[in-house]
Coordinates of C-alpha atoms in Angstrom, one line a residue:
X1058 CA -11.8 -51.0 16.6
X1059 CA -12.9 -51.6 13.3
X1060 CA -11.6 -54.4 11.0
X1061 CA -12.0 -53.6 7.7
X1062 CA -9.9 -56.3 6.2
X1063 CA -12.8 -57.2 4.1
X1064 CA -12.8 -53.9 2.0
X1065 CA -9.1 -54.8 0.6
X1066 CA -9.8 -55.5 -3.0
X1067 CA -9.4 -58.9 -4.8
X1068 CA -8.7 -59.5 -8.3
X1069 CA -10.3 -63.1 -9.5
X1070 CA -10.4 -64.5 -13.1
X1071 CA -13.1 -65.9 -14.6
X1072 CA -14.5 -67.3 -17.8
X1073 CA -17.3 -65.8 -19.4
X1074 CA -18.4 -66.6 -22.9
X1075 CA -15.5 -68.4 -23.3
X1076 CA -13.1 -65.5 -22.8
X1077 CA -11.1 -65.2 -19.0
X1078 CA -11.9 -62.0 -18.0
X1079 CA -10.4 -60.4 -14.1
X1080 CA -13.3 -58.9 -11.9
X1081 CA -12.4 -57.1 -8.9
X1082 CA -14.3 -56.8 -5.8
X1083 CA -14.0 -56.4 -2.4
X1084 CA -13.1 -60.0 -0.5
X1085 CA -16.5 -59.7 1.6
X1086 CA -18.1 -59.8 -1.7
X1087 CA -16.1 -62.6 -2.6
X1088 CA -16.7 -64.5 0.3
X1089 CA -20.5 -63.8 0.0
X1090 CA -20.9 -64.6 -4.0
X1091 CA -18.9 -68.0 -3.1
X1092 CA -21.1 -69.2 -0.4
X1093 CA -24.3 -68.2 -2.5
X1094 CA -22.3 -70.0 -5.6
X1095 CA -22.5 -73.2 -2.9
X1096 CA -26.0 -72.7 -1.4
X1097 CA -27.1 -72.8 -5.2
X1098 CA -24.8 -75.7 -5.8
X1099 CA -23.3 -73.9 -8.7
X1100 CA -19.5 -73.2 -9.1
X1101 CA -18.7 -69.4 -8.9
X1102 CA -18.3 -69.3 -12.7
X1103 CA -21.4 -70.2 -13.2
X1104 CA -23.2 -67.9 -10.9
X1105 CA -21.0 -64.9 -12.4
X1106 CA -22.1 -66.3 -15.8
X1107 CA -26.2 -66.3 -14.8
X1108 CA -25.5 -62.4 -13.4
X1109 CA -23.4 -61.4 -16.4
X1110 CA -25.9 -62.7 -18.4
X1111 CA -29.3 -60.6 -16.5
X1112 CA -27.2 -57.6 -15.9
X1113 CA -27.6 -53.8 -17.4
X1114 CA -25.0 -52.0 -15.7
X1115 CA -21.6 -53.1 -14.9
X1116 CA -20.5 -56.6 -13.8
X1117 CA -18.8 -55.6 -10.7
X1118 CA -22.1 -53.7 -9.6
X1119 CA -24.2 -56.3 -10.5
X1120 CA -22.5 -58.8 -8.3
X1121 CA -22.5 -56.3 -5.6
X1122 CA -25.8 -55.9 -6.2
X1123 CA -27.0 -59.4 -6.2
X1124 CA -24.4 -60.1 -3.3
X1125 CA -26.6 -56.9 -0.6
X1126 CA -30.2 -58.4 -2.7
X1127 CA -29.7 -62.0 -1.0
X1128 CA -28.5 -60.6 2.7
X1129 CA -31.5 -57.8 2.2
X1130 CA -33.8 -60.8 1.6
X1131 CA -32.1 -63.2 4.1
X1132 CA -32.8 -60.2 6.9
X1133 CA -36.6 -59.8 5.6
X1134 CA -37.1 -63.6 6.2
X1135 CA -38.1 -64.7 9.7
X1136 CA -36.1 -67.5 10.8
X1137 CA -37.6 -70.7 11.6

């Protein structure tokens, strides 16, 4: 059976340029952009702030984006 608890949508606020803004995403995303955040040793804010900052399109797709770029890379990569 498949568990697809991790397509439920979160809302989380953040503050970008100063302003809270809500960004909504699925909570596999979530999970993934926080442990990313960590790995970096960055809070979340600040990684959403580095995307926001490079992205063209929308911010919800640019996290998703950046979130299926690092498992893309971290499944090219032999392991050690």
């Amino acid at each position: 059976m498949l568990d697809l608890n991790d397509a439920t949508l979160e809302k989380h606020s953040v503050t970008l340029a100063g302003h809270r803004t809500s960004i909504s995403l699925e909570r596999g995303f979530w999970r993934h952009l926080r442990r990313l955040a960590d790995e970096e040793g960055l809070a979340i804010n600040e990684l959403v702030r580095l995307i926001d900052e490079a992205r063209t399109g929308s911010l919800s797709g640019a996290l998703r984006a950046y979130v299926l770029q690092n498992l893309e890379r971290q499944l090219s990569t032999p392991q050690a």
